[in-house]
Coordinates of C-alpha atoms in Angstrom, one line a residue:
Chain A
X1 CA -0.1 0.0 0.2
X2 CA 2.7 2.6 0.9
X3 CA 4.4 1.9 -2.9
X4 CA 0.7 2.5 -4.1
X5 CA 0.5 5.6 -2.1
X6 CA 3.9 7.1 -3.2
X7 CA 2.9 7.0 -6.7
X8 CA -0.2 9.7 -6.0
X9 CA 0.6 12.8 -6.2
X10 CA -0.3 15.1 -3.0
X11 CA -3.8 16.9 -3.6
X12 CA -4.8 14.8 -6.8
X13 CA -8.3 15.2 -6.0
X14 CA -7.7 19.5 -6.6
X15 CA -6.6 18.5 -10.1
X16 CA -9.4 16.5 -11.1
X17 CA -12.2 19.1 -12.0
X18 CA -9.8 21.3 -13.9
X19 CA -8.3 18.4 -16.0
X20 CA -11.8 17.1 -16.6
X21 CA -12.6 20.3 -17.9
X22 CA -9.6 20.6 -20.0
X23 CA -10.7 16.9 -21.4
X24 CA -14.4 17.7 -22.2
X25 CA -13.3 21.1 -23.9
X26 CA -10.6 19.0 -25.9
X27 CA -13.2 16.5 -26.7
X28 CA -15.7 19.0 -27.9
X29 CA -13.3 20.6 -30.0
X30 CA -11.8 17.5 -31.3
X31 CA -15.1 16.3 -32.6
X32 CA -16.0 20.3 -33.8
X33 CA -12.4 20.0 -35.9
X34 CA -13.1 16.3 -37.1
X35 CA -16.6 17.5 -38.6
X36 CA -15.3 20.9 -40.1
X37 CA -12.2 18.8 -41.8
X38 CA -15.0 16.4 -43.1
X39 CA -17.1 18.8 -44.6
X40 CA -14.0 20.9 -45.9
X41 CA -12.8 17.7 -47.4
X42 CA -16.3 16.9 -49.4
X43 CA -16.2 20.3 -50.7
X44 CA -13.2 20.1 -52.3
X45 CA -14.0 16.4 -53.5
X46 CA -17.3 17.9 -54.9
X47 CA -15.7 20.2 -56.9
X48 CA -12.6 18.1 -57.7
X49 CA -14.8 14.8 -59.1
X50 CA -15.9 16.3 -62.5
X51 CA -12.0 17.1 -63.3
X52 CA -11.1 13.6 -62.1
X53 CA -13.7 12.0 -64.3
X54 CA -12.5 14.1 -67.5
X55 CA -9.4 12.8 -66.7
X56 CA -10.4 9.4 -66.4
X57 CA -12.7 9.4 -69.5
X58 CA -9.5 11.4 -71.5
X59 CA -6.8 8.3 -70.2
X60 CA -9.3 5.8 -71.1
X61 CA -9.5 7.2 -74.8
X62 CA -5.9 7.3 -75.2
X63 CA -5.4 3.8 -73.2
X64 CA -2.8 5.4 -70.7
X65 CA -3.0 2.7 -67.9
X66 CA -1.1 4.8 -65.6
X67 CA -3.0 7.9 -65.5
X68 CA -6.0 5.4 -65.6
X69 CA -5.1 3.8 -62.2
X70 CA -4.1 7.3 -61.0
X71 CA -7.2 8.7 -61.4
X72 CA -9.4 6.2 -60.6
X73 CA -7.8 6.2 -57.2
X74 CA -8.2 9.8 -56.8
X75 CA -11.5 9.2 -57.8
X76 CA -12.5 6.5 -55.1
X77 CA -10.7 8.8 -52.5
X78 CA -13.0 12.0 -53.3
X79 CA -15.9 10.0 -53.5
X80 CA -15.3 8.4 -50.5
X81 CA -14.9 12.1 -49.0
X82 CA -18.3 13.0 -50.4
X83 CA -20.0 9.6 -49.4
X84 CA -18.7 10.6 -45.5
X85 CA -21.3 13.5 -45.2
X86 CA -23.9 11.7 -47.4
X87 CA -23.2 14.5 -50.2
X88 CA -24.2 14.1 -53.9
X89 CA -22.0 15.8 -56.7
X90 CA -22.7 19.2 -57.0
X91 CA -23.3 20.0 -53.5
X92 CA -20.9 22.6 -51.8
X93 CA -19.8 23.4 -48.7
X94 CA -18.0 26.9 -48.8
X95 CA -18.5 27.5 -45.3
X96 CA -16.3 25.0 -44.0
X97 CA -13.7 25.5 -46.7
X98 CA -13.3 29.1 -45.9
X99 CA -13.1 28.2 -42.0
X100 CA -10.9 25.5 -42.4
X101 CA -8.5 26.4 -44.9
X102 CA -8.8 30.0 -45.6
X103 CA -8.6 30.7 -42.1
X104 CA -7.0 27.7 -40.7
X105 CA -9.5 27.1 -38.0
X106 CA -8.3 23.9 -37.0
X107 CA -8.4 22.1 -33.5
X108 CA -5.2 23.9 -32.2
X109 CA -6.9 27.4 -33.0
X110 CA -10.3 26.5 -31.9
X111 CA -8.6 25.7 -28.0
X112 CA -6.2 28.4 -28.1
X113 CA -8.6 31.1 -29.0
X114 CA -11.6 29.6 -26.9
X115 CA -9.4 28.8 -24.1
X116 CA -8.4 32.7 -24.4
X117 CA -11.6 34.0 -24.3
X118 CA -13.2 31.5 -21.5
X119 CA -10.0 32.7 -19.5
X120 CA -10.5 36.5 -20.3
X121 CA -14.3 36.8 -20.7
X122 CA -16.0 34.8 -18.2
X123 CA -12.5 33.8 -16.1
X124 CA -11.4 30.4 -14.7
X125 CA -13.1 29.6 -11.2
X126 CA -10.3 28.8 -8.4
X127 CA -11.6 24.8 -8.3
X128 CA -10.6 24.5 -11.6
X129 CA -7.5 26.2 -11.5
X130 CA -4.9 23.6 -10.2
X131 CA -6.3 20.8 -12.9
X132 CA -5.9 23.5 -15.5
X133 CA -2.2 24.2 -14.5
X134 CA -1.8 20.3 -14.4
X135 CA -3.2 20.0 -18.5
X136 CA -0.2 22.3 -19.8
X137 CA 2.6 19.7 -19.2
X138 CA 0.3 16.9 -20.6
X139 CA 2.0 18.0 -24.2
X140 CA 5.1 16.3 -22.8
X141 CA 3.7 12.7 -22.9
X142 CA 2.7 13.8 -26.6
X143 CA 5.8 14.9 -27.6
X144 CA 7.5 11.2 -26.4
X145 CA 5.0 9.5 -28.6
X146 CA 5.9 11.6 -31.1
X147 CA 9.2 10.0 -31.1
X148 CA 7.3 7.6 -33.4
X149 CA 7.3 9.7 -36.4
X150 CA 11.3 9.7 -36.7
X151 CA 14.1 7.4 -37.4
X152 CA 17.7 8.0 -36.7
X153 CA 18.3 9.6 -39.9
X154 CA 15.8 12.6 -39.1
X155 CA 17.5 12.9 -36.0
X156 CA 21.0 13.4 -37.7
X157 CA 19.9 15.6 -40.5
X158 CA 16.9 17.8 -39.4
X159 CA 17.9 17.1 -35.8
X160 CA 21.9 18.0 -36.1
X161 CA 20.7 20.9 -38.4
X162 CA 18.5 22.1 -35.6
X163 CA 21.1 21.4 -32.8
X164 CA 23.6 23.7 -34.8
X165 CA 20.9 26.3 -35.4
X166 CA 19.7 26.3 -32.2
X167 CA 23.0 26.6 -30.3
X168 CA 24.0 29.4 -32.6
X169 CA 20.4 31.4 -32.0
X170 CA 20.3 30.2 -28.1
X171 CA 23.8 31.3 -27.2
X172 CA 23.9 34.0 -29.5
X173 CA 20.8 35.2 -28.2
X174 CA 21.7 34.9 -24.6
X175 CA 25.1 36.4 -24.9
X176 CA 24.0 39.2 -26.8
X177 CA 21.4 40.1 -24.4
X178 CA 23.2 39.3 -21.2
X179 CA 26.1 41.5 -22.5
X180 CA 24.1 44.2 -23.3
X181 CA 22.4 44.3 -20.5
X182 CA 25.1 44.5 -18.4
X183 CA 26.6 47.3 -20.4
X184 CA 23.2 49.3 -19.8
X185 CA 23.3 48.7 -16.2
X186 CA 20.7 46.2 -16.2
X187 CA 21.1 43.9 -12.9
X188 CA 22.2 40.4 -13.3
X189 CA 19.1 38.8 -12.3
X190 CA 16.7 40.4 -15.1
X191 CA 19.9 40.2 -17.7
X192 CA 20.1 36.7 -16.7
X193 CA 16.7 35.4 -17.2
X194 CA 16.0 37.5 -20.3
X195 CA 19.1 35.7 -22.0
X196 CA 18.2 32.4 -21.1
X197 CA 14.0 33.3 -21.5
X198 CA 14.8 35.2 -25.3
X199 CA 17.4 32.5 -26.0
X200 CA 16.4 28.9 -24.8
X201 CA 12.4 28.2 -24.3
X202 CA 10.7 31.2 -22.9
X203 CA 8.9 30.8 -19.4
X204 CA 10.4 27.6 -18.9
X205 CA 14.1 28.5 -19.2
X206 CA 13.1 31.6 -16.9
X207 CA 12.3 28.9 -14.1
X208 CA 15.4 27.1 -14.7
X209 CA 17.4 30.2 -14.5
X210 CA 15.8 32.6 -11.9
X211 CA 16.9 30.8 -8.7
X212 CA 20.3 30.8 -9.7
X213 CA 20.9 34.2 -10.9
X214 CA 18.7 35.6 -7.9
X215 CA 16.0 37.3 -9.9
X216 CA 13.6 39.3 -7.9
X217 CA 10.0 38.8 -8.2
X218 CA 9.1 42.1 -10.0
X219 CA 11.9 41.2 -12.8
X220 CA 10.5 37.8 -12.8
X221 CA 7.0 39.2 -13.6
X222 CA 8.0 41.9 -16.1
X223 CA 10.2 38.8 -18.0
X224 CA 7.3 36.2 -17.8
X225 CA 4.6 39.1 -19.3
X226 CA 7.4 39.6 -21.8
X227 CA 7.8 36.4 -23.1
X228 CA 4.1 35.2 -23.0
X229 CA 3.1 38.7 -24.9
X230 CA 5.5 38.0 -27.7
X231 CA 5.2 34.0 -27.5
X232 CA 1.6 34.8 -27.8
X233 CA 1.6 37.2 -30.6
X234 CA 3.9 35.1 -32.7
X235 CA 1.6 32.3 -32.6
X236 CA -1.2 34.2 -33.9
X237 CA 1.0 36.2 -36.7
X238 CA 3.4 33.8 -37.8
X239 CA 1.3 30.9 -39.1
X240 CA -0.6 33.7 -41.2
X241 CA 2.9 35.2 -42.1
X242 CA 4.2 31.8 -43.4
X243 CA 1.2 31.5 -45.3
X244 CA 1.8 34.9 -46.8
X245 CA 5.1 34.2 -47.4
X246 CA 4.5 30.9 -49.1
X247 CA 7.2 28.9 -46.7
X248 CA 7.0 25.2 -46.7
X249 CA 5.9 23.3 -43.7
X250 CA 9.5 21.9 -42.7
X251 CA 10.6 25.6 -43.2
X252 CA 8.0 27.0 -41.4
X253 CA 8.6 24.3 -38.2
X254 CA 12.1 25.2 -38.2
X255 CA 11.3 29.1 -38.1
X256 CA 9.0 28.8 -35.1
X257 CA 11.5 26.3 -33.0
X258 CA 14.1 29.4 -33.6
X259 CA 11.9 32.5 -33.3
X260 CA 9.0 31.6 -31.2
X261 CA 10.1 32.6 -27.8
X262 CA 8.0 30.4 -25.7
X263 CA 8.0 26.7 -26.0
X264 CA 4.0 26.0 -25.7
X265 CA 3.3 28.8 -28.3
X266 CA 5.7 27.2 -31.0
X267 CA 4.8 23.8 -30.4
X268 CA 1.0 25.1 -31.0
X269 CA 1.7 27.2 -34.2
X270 CA 3.7 24.6 -35.7
X271 CA 1.0 21.8 -35.1
X272 CA -1.4 24.4 -36.4
X273 CA 0.9 25.1 -39.8
X274 CA 0.9 21.2 -40.5
X275 CA 2.3 17.8 -39.4
X276 CA 5.2 18.5 -41.1
X277 CA 5.8 21.7 -39.8
X278 CA 5.1 20.1 -36.4
X279 CA 7.3 17.3 -36.8
X280 CA 10.3 19.7 -37.7
X281 CA 9.7 22.1 -34.9
X282 CA 9.5 19.2 -32.6
X283 CA 12.8 17.6 -33.6
X284 CA 14.3 20.8 -33.3
X285 CA 12.9 22.1 -30.3
X286 CA 14.2 18.7 -28.5
X287 CA 17.4 19.7 -29.4
X288 CA 16.9 23.2 -28.1
X289 CA 15.5 22.4 -24.8
X290 CA 18.5 20.1 -24.2
X291 CA 20.3 23.3 -24.0
X292 CA 18.6 24.8 -21.2
X293 CA 21.4 23.4 -18.8
X294 CA 24.1 24.5 -20.5
X295 CA 22.5 28.0 -20.6
X296 CA 22.1 28.1 -16.9
X297 CA 25.7 26.7 -16.4
X298 CA 26.9 29.7 -19.2
X299 CA 25.0 32.4 -17.2
X300 CA 26.8 31.1 -13.9
X301 CA 29.8 31.6 -15.7
X302 CA 29.0 35.1 -17.3
X303 CA 28.0 36.4 -13.9
X304 CA 30.7 35.0 -11.9
X305 CA 28.0 33.2 -9.7
X306 CA 29.4 32.0 -6.6
X307 CA 27.4 28.8 -4.8
X308 CA 27.0 30.0 -1.3
X309 CA 25.0 27.2 -0.4
X310 CA 23.7 26.4 -4.1
X311 CA 24.8 23.8 -5.8
X312 CA 25.5 25.2 -9.2
X313 CA 28.4 23.3 -10.6
X314 CA 28.4 21.9 -14.2
X315 CA 27.3 18.4 -13.2
X316 CA 24.8 19.4 -10.5
X317 CA 23.0 21.8 -13.0
X318 CA 23.1 19.4 -15.6
X319 CA 21.3 16.9 -13.4
X320 CA 18.7 19.3 -12.1
X321 CA 18.2 21.1 -15.2
X322 CA 17.9 18.5 -18.1
X323 CA 14.8 17.6 -19.3
X324 CA 14.6 13.9 -18.5
X325 CA 11.4 13.3 -20.5
X326 CA 13.1 14.0 -23.7
X327 CA 15.1 10.4 -23.4
X328 CA 11.7 9.0 -23.5
X329 CA 11.0 11.0 -27.3
X330 CA 14.5 9.4 -28.0
X331 CA 14.1 6.0 -27.0
X332 CA 10.8 5.7 -29.3
X333 CA 13.2 7.1 -31.9
X334 CA 15.1 4.3 -31.5
X335 CA 12.2 1.8 -31.3
X336 CA 10.9 3.1 -34.7
X337 CA 14.6 2.9 -36.3
X338 CA 15.3 -0.9 -34.9
X339 CA 12.3 -1.8 -37.4
X340 CA 11.0 -4.6 -34.9
X341 CA 8.5 -6.3 -36.5
X342 CA 5.9 -6.6 -33.7
X343 CA 5.9 -3.1 -32.9
X344 CA 5.3 -2.2 -36.3
X345 CA 5.1 1.6 -37.1
X346 CA 2.7 4.7 -36.8
X347 CA 1.0 4.2 -40.2
X348 CA 0.9 0.2 -40.1
X349 CA -2.7 -0.3 -38.0
X350 CA -3.1 -2.3 -35.2
X351 CA 0.3 -2.1 -34.0
X352 CA 2.0 -1.0 -30.9
X353 CA 3.5 1.9 -32.3
X354 CA 0.4 2.9 -34.6
X355 CA -2.1 2.8 -31.4
X356 CA 0.2 5.4 -29.6
X357 CA 0.4 7.4 -32.3
X358 CA -3.2 7.5 -32.4
X359 CA -3.4 9.0 -28.8
X360 CA -0.8 11.5 -29.1
X361 CA -3.4 14.3 -30.7
X362 CA -5.5 13.5 -27.4
X363 CA -2.3 14.7 -25.2
X364 CA -1.5 17.9 -27.4
X365 CA -5.3 18.8 -27.6
X366 CA -5.7 18.6 -23.4
X367 CA -2.4 20.3 -23.5
X368 CA -3.5 23.1 -25.7
X369 CA -6.9 23.4 -23.8
X370 CA -4.6 24.0 -20.9
X371 CA -2.7 26.8 -22.6
X372 CA -5.3 28.6 -24.0
X373 CA -7.1 28.6 -20.5
X374 CA -3.9 30.0 -18.9
X375 CA -3.4 32.7 -21.3
X376 CA -4.3 35.9 -19.1
X377 CA -4.2 39.0 -20.7
X378 CA -3.7 40.3 -17.4
X379 CA -0.4 38.4 -17.2
X380 CA 0.9 39.7 -20.4
X381 CA -0.5 43.4 -19.7
X382 CA 2.5 42.7 -16.7
X383 CA 5.0 42.9 -19.7
X384 CA 7.3 46.0 -19.1
X385 CA 10.3 48.0 -17.8
X386 CA 13.8 46.9 -19.2
X387 CA 12.4 43.4 -20.0
X388 CA 9.7 44.6 -22.7
X389 CA 12.7 46.5 -24.1
X390 CA 14.7 43.2 -24.2
X391 CA 12.1 41.4 -25.4
X392 CA 10.6 43.0 -28.2
X393 CA 14.5 43.5 -29.4
X394 CA 15.4 39.7 -29.2
X395 CA 11.8 38.5 -30.8
X396 CA 11.9 40.9 -33.6
X397 CA 15.5 40.0 -34.4
X398 CA 15.5 36.6 -34.1
X399 CA 12.3 36.5 -36.3
X400 CA 13.7 38.3 -39.3
X401 CA 17.3 36.2 -38.7
X402 CA 15.5 32.8 -38.4
X403 CA 13.5 33.5 -41.6
X404 CA 16.6 34.2 -43.7
X405 CA 18.2 31.3 -42.4
X406 CA 15.3 28.6 -42.9
X407 CA 15.1 30.2 -46.8
X408 CA 18.5 30.1 -47.5
X409 CA 18.5 26.1 -46.0
X410 CA 15.5 25.3 -48.2
X411 CA 12.9 22.3 -47.3
X412 CA 14.5 19.3 -48.0
X413 CA 17.2 19.6 -45.4
X414 CA 14.3 20.2 -42.7
X415 CA 11.7 17.9 -43.9
X416 CA 11.1 14.7 -41.4
X417 CA 11.0 11.5 -43.7
X418 CA 9.9 9.1 -40.9
X419 CA 11.4 6.4 -42.4
Chain B
X1 CA -24.8 55.7 10.3
X2 CA -21.5 54.9 9.9
X3 CA -18.8 56.7 12.1
X4 CA -17.0 59.3 9.9
X5 CA -13.8 59.6 11.6
X6 CA -11.5 56.7 11.1
X7 CA -10.8 54.4 14.5
X8 CA -8.7 52.1 12.4
X9 CA -6.8 52.8 9.5
X10 CA -5.3 50.2 7.3
X11 CA -2.1 50.9 5.3
X12 CA -1.1 49.0 2.5
X13 CA 3.0 48.4 2.2
X14 CA 5.4 46.5 0.1
X15 CA 8.5 48.2 0.9
X16 CA 9.2 50.1 -2.0
X17 CA 10.4 53.6 -1.5
X18 CA 7.2 55.2 -3.0
X19 CA 5.5 53.4 0.1
X20 CA 7.3 55.8 2.4
X21 CA 5.3 59.0 1.5
X22 CA 1.9 56.9 2.2
X23 CA 3.3 55.5 5.8
X24 CA 3.4 59.4 6.6
X25 CA 0.3 59.9 5.5
X26 CA -1.2 57.5 7.5
X27 CA 0.6 58.4 10.3
X28 CA -0.3 61.8 10.0
X29 CA -3.8 60.8 9.9
X30 CA -3.5 58.3 12.7
X31 CA -2.1 60.8 15.1
X32 CA -4.8 63.5 14.1
X33 CA -7.3 61.6 14.2
X34 CA -6.3 59.4 17.4
X35 CA -6.6 56.1 15.5
X36 CA -5.1 52.9 15.4
X37 CA -3.0 52.1 12.2
X38 CA -2.7 48.5 10.6
X39 CA 0.2 48.3 8.4
X40 CA -0.4 45.4 5.7
X41 CA 1.8 43.6 3.4
X42 CA 0.4 41.0 1.1
X43 CA 2.5 38.2 -0.3
X44 CA 1.8 38.0 -3.7
X45 CA 2.2 33.9 -4.9
X46 CA 1.2 34.9 -8.6
X47 CA 4.8 34.0 -9.7
X48 CA 4.5 30.1 -8.3
X49 CA 1.6 29.4 -11.4
X50 CA 4.3 29.1 -13.6
X51 CA 6.0 26.4 -12.3
X52 CA 3.9 24.2 -14.5
X53 CA 5.0 25.4 -17.5
X54 CA 5.8 22.4 -19.9
X55 CA 9.3 22.3 -20.0
X56 CA 10.3 23.7 -16.7
X57 CA 13.3 22.0 -15.0
X58 CA 14.1 22.7 -11.3
X59 CA 10.8 23.4 -10.2
X60 CA 11.2 22.8 -6.9
X61 CA 14.2 25.0 -6.6
X62 CA 12.1 27.7 -8.4
X63 CA 9.2 27.7 -6.0
X64 CA 11.6 28.1 -3.0
X65 CA 13.1 30.8 -4.7
X66 CA 9.8 32.6 -5.3
X67 CA 8.9 31.8 -1.5
X68 CA 12.4 32.9 -0.2
X69 CA 11.8 36.2 -2.3
X70 CA 8.4 36.9 -1.0
X71 CA 9.5 36.3 2.5
X72 CA 12.6 38.8 2.1
X73 CA 10.2 41.2 0.5
X74 CA 7.8 41.0 3.3
X75 CA 10.7 41.5 5.8
X76 CA 11.8 44.4 3.8
X77 CA 8.5 45.8 3.8
X78 CA 8.3 45.7 7.7
X79 CA 11.9 46.9 8.2
X80 CA 11.1 49.7 5.9
X81 CA 7.9 50.8 7.6
X82 CA 9.5 50.5 11.1
X83 CA 12.1 52.9 10.0
X84 CA 9.8 55.5 8.4
X85 CA 7.7 55.5 11.6
X86 CA 11.0 56.0 13.7
X87 CA 12.4 58.7 11.3
X88 CA 8.9 60.3 11.3
X89 CA 8.4 60.5 14.8
X90 CA 12.2 61.7 15.5
X91 CA 11.3 64.6 13.4
X92 CA 8.3 65.2 15.4
X93 CA 9.6 64.9 18.9
X94 CA 6.6 66.1 20.4
X95 CA 4.4 63.5 18.5
X96 CA 3.1 60.5 20.3
X97 CA 3.6 57.1 18.9
X98 CA 0.3 55.9 17.2
X99 CA -0.8 52.4 18.1
X100 CA 0.5 50.3 15.3
X101 CA 0.3 46.6 13.8
X102 CA 1.9 45.0 11.0
X103 CA 0.3 41.9 9.5
X104 CA 1.5 40.2 6.4
X105 CA -1.2 38.0 4.3
X106 CA -1.0 36.1 1.5
X107 CA -2.6 36.0 -1.7
X108 CA -3.7 38.7 -4.6
X109 CA -3.2 42.2 -2.9
X110 CA -6.1 43.5 -4.4
X111 CA -8.2 40.8 -3.4
X112 CA -7.0 40.5 0.1
X113 CA -7.1 44.1 1.1
X114 CA -10.7 44.3 -0.3
X115 CA -11.7 41.5 1.8
X116 CA -10.1 43.2 4.9
X117 CA -12.1 45.9 4.1
X118 CA -15.4 44.0 3.6
X119 CA -15.1 42.7 7.0
X120 CA -15.6 46.4 8.5
X121 CA -13.0 46.5 10.5
X122 CA -11.5 49.7 8.9
X123 CA -12.8 52.9 8.1
X124 CA -10.1 54.1 5.7
X125 CA -7.4 52.7 3.8
X126 CA -3.8 54.3 2.9
X127 CA -2.1 53.3 -0.2
X128 CA 1.2 54.3 -2.0
X129 CA 1.3 54.5 -5.7
X130 CA 4.4 54.5 -8.0
X131 CA 4.7 57.1 -10.5
X132 CA 3.2 56.2 -13.8
X133 CA 5.4 56.5 -17.2
X134 CA 3.6 57.1 -20.3
X135 CA 4.1 53.6 -21.4
X136 CA 3.0 52.2 -17.8
X137 CA -0.3 54.5 -18.6
X138 CA -1.6 52.0 -21.4
X139 CA -0.7 49.1 -18.7
X140 CA -3.6 47.6 -16.3
X141 CA -4.3 49.1 -13.2
X142 CA -2.4 49.4 -10.4
X143 CA -3.1 48.3 -7.2
X144 CA -4.7 51.3 -6.1
X145 CA -7.1 51.4 -9.1
X146 CA -7.9 47.9 -8.8
X147 CA -9.0 48.5 -5.2
X148 CA -10.7 51.9 -5.8
X149 CA -12.8 50.0 -8.7
X150 CA -14.0 46.8 -6.3
X151 CA -16.9 49.1 -4.7
X152 CA -15.1 49.8 -1.4
X153 CA -17.0 50.7 1.4
X154 CA -14.8 53.2 2.7
X155 CA -12.5 56.0 1.6
X156 CA -9.4 55.2 -0.2
X157 CA -6.4 57.9 0.5
X158 CA -3.9 57.5 -2.5
X159 CA -0.5 59.1 -2.0
X160 CA 1.4 59.4 -5.3
X161 CA 5.5 58.9 -5.1
X162 CA 7.0 62.3 -5.1
X163 CA 8.3 63.8 -8.1
X164 CA 12.2 63.2 -8.1
X165 CA 13.7 66.6 -6.8
X166 CA 10.8 67.8 -5.5
X167 CA 10.9 68.8 -1.7
X168 CA 9.0 66.4 0.4
X169 CA 5.6 66.9 1.3
X170 CA 5.3 68.4 4.6
X171 CA 3.1 66.7 6.7

C-alpha cells in the first residue's frame, strides 16, 4: 500500500475538476474539428470529381494505363470523402472550406482562441485552476509519443541541423542579451533570465535560471509577461505570415522553433501550420530544450555567480535542469528505427506504435486546452520595464534572422522523412 | 450611521520607496484622528503558477526561490515601515507614537485588501502609488486603481510617489 501511495500526487483531488474540464473542452473541439474537416474535404471532393472524371475519360480514350490507375484511385478517394457526409455531386460546403482552409480554423486555433476567450471573458473559477495548470504539461507525453514519427536519419539530418541552428541562436541571443544588459546597467538577475528566456524556451528557461541568478519577483513578472506577450503574438501572427510568404511546412517548423520565444506557443504554432511543420519543430525543439542546463551553466559563468549554499557546479546543474522526459522521445525514435516487426509503425494499423500515435493528438489537445485557458491578458499586461525592451528587440531580431536562415536552408534539409 | 472618523486605518505597504510617503500620510492621520494604524503587506504568490510551464526544469528550486523572495520582501516591507515610523517620530519630537500593528497576508493583494475592508474592521485605507511613465499608462490598472474599483465601502487615500528632486511633502 505504501508503494501505491507513493505513486499518488499529493492533493490529486484538487486536480480532477480542472483536468476533466480541459478534457471535455478538448473532446468538444476535436469533434468540431473532425466535422469541419470532413465537410471541407467533401467540399473539395465535390469540386474535384468532375475534373477527375474528365481526366479518367481522356485517359481511357488514349489507353494510358498509369493515368487511368492514378485517376481511379484519386476518384475513389474523393468519392469516399463525399460519401462520408452523405453528399452528392454538386453539393458545396463553402463555409467549412473558408474556416478550415482559408482561416486555418483547426483544433489548435479553436482550443487556443476558445481558451483565451473563456479565461479572459468569463474567468476560470478557483476550483478549476489546479487542473488547468496540470493540463499544460500533458503535451510532454504527446511529444514523447511523437518519437514514433522519426528515424535516426531524421535525427542526424534535421536534428543535427536544428542543434547547430539552435545552439547558434540560443547562445547568440543569450550572449548578446546578457552583454547588452550588463553594459546598460540592467541587474544580473533580470539580464540572466531575459538572456535565457529569449534565447532558449521562454518561461521554462526563466524558471530554470531565476533561482540561480537570483532574479527578483518584479523582474520575473516583467520577464514572464514579456515572453508570454511576444510568444502569444507570434503564435497568431507567424502561421499567417508563413502562409502569406508561402514557406513550406518544414521551413515553418524550423522557423517557429528558432523564433517563437515560448515553447508552448511554438508547438501550437507548428501543429497549427501542419504535420510536417510540427515534426520539424518538435525535433529542433528537442535539441533546443536539451541546451537549457548549458545556458544555466553559461549564466553562472557569465555573472561569476558563487555557490553560497547552492549546488551550481556543472554536473549538478546538468542533473537538475536536464529535461529527462526527452529521453523517452529518443527511446521511441530508437524503437521506430530498429524496425522490430511486432512493434509495427505509426502508419501500420493495429500495431503498438500505431496505437501510440493514435493518442498523441489527445495529449496535445488537452495540453492546448490548458495553454489557452492559462493565457491571461492580465499576465501579458505585466510585460514592461527593461524586460519589454529586451524582449521586443530579441523577438524581432530572431524572427527576421530565423526566417532568412530557413529560406537559405530550403525545405529538404529540414523535412522529417520518418523512414 | 457609519462613523466618519477613522478608528482604524489600514495601510498597504510593499517595502518600496514610494510607499514611504503613504506611511507618513497614514501616521499623520492616525495621530491627528487618534486612530490605530494597521500596516499590511500581502505576499502575492502569482509567480508560482508558472512552475507548471511545460518544459520547466528545477520546479522545486524555483518555488523555493519565489517563496524566499516573498519572505524577504515581507521582511523588507516591515523593516522599511518601522524605519519610516522611527524617522517620522524623530522629526516630530512632541508626537506620541500611535498604536500600530503589522500583518503579513498571502494572496492576491487587491483581493486580500478588499476582503479586509469588507469585513468592516477599518474605516479608511491608505495606499501609495508609484509614478507611472507614459508607457505604463497603457498598462493595466495598478493596485490603487483596482482597489478603488472593487466597490470599496471606505474612503481610500491614494498617495502618489513624490516627483524626484521635489521637496518632500511637509506633513
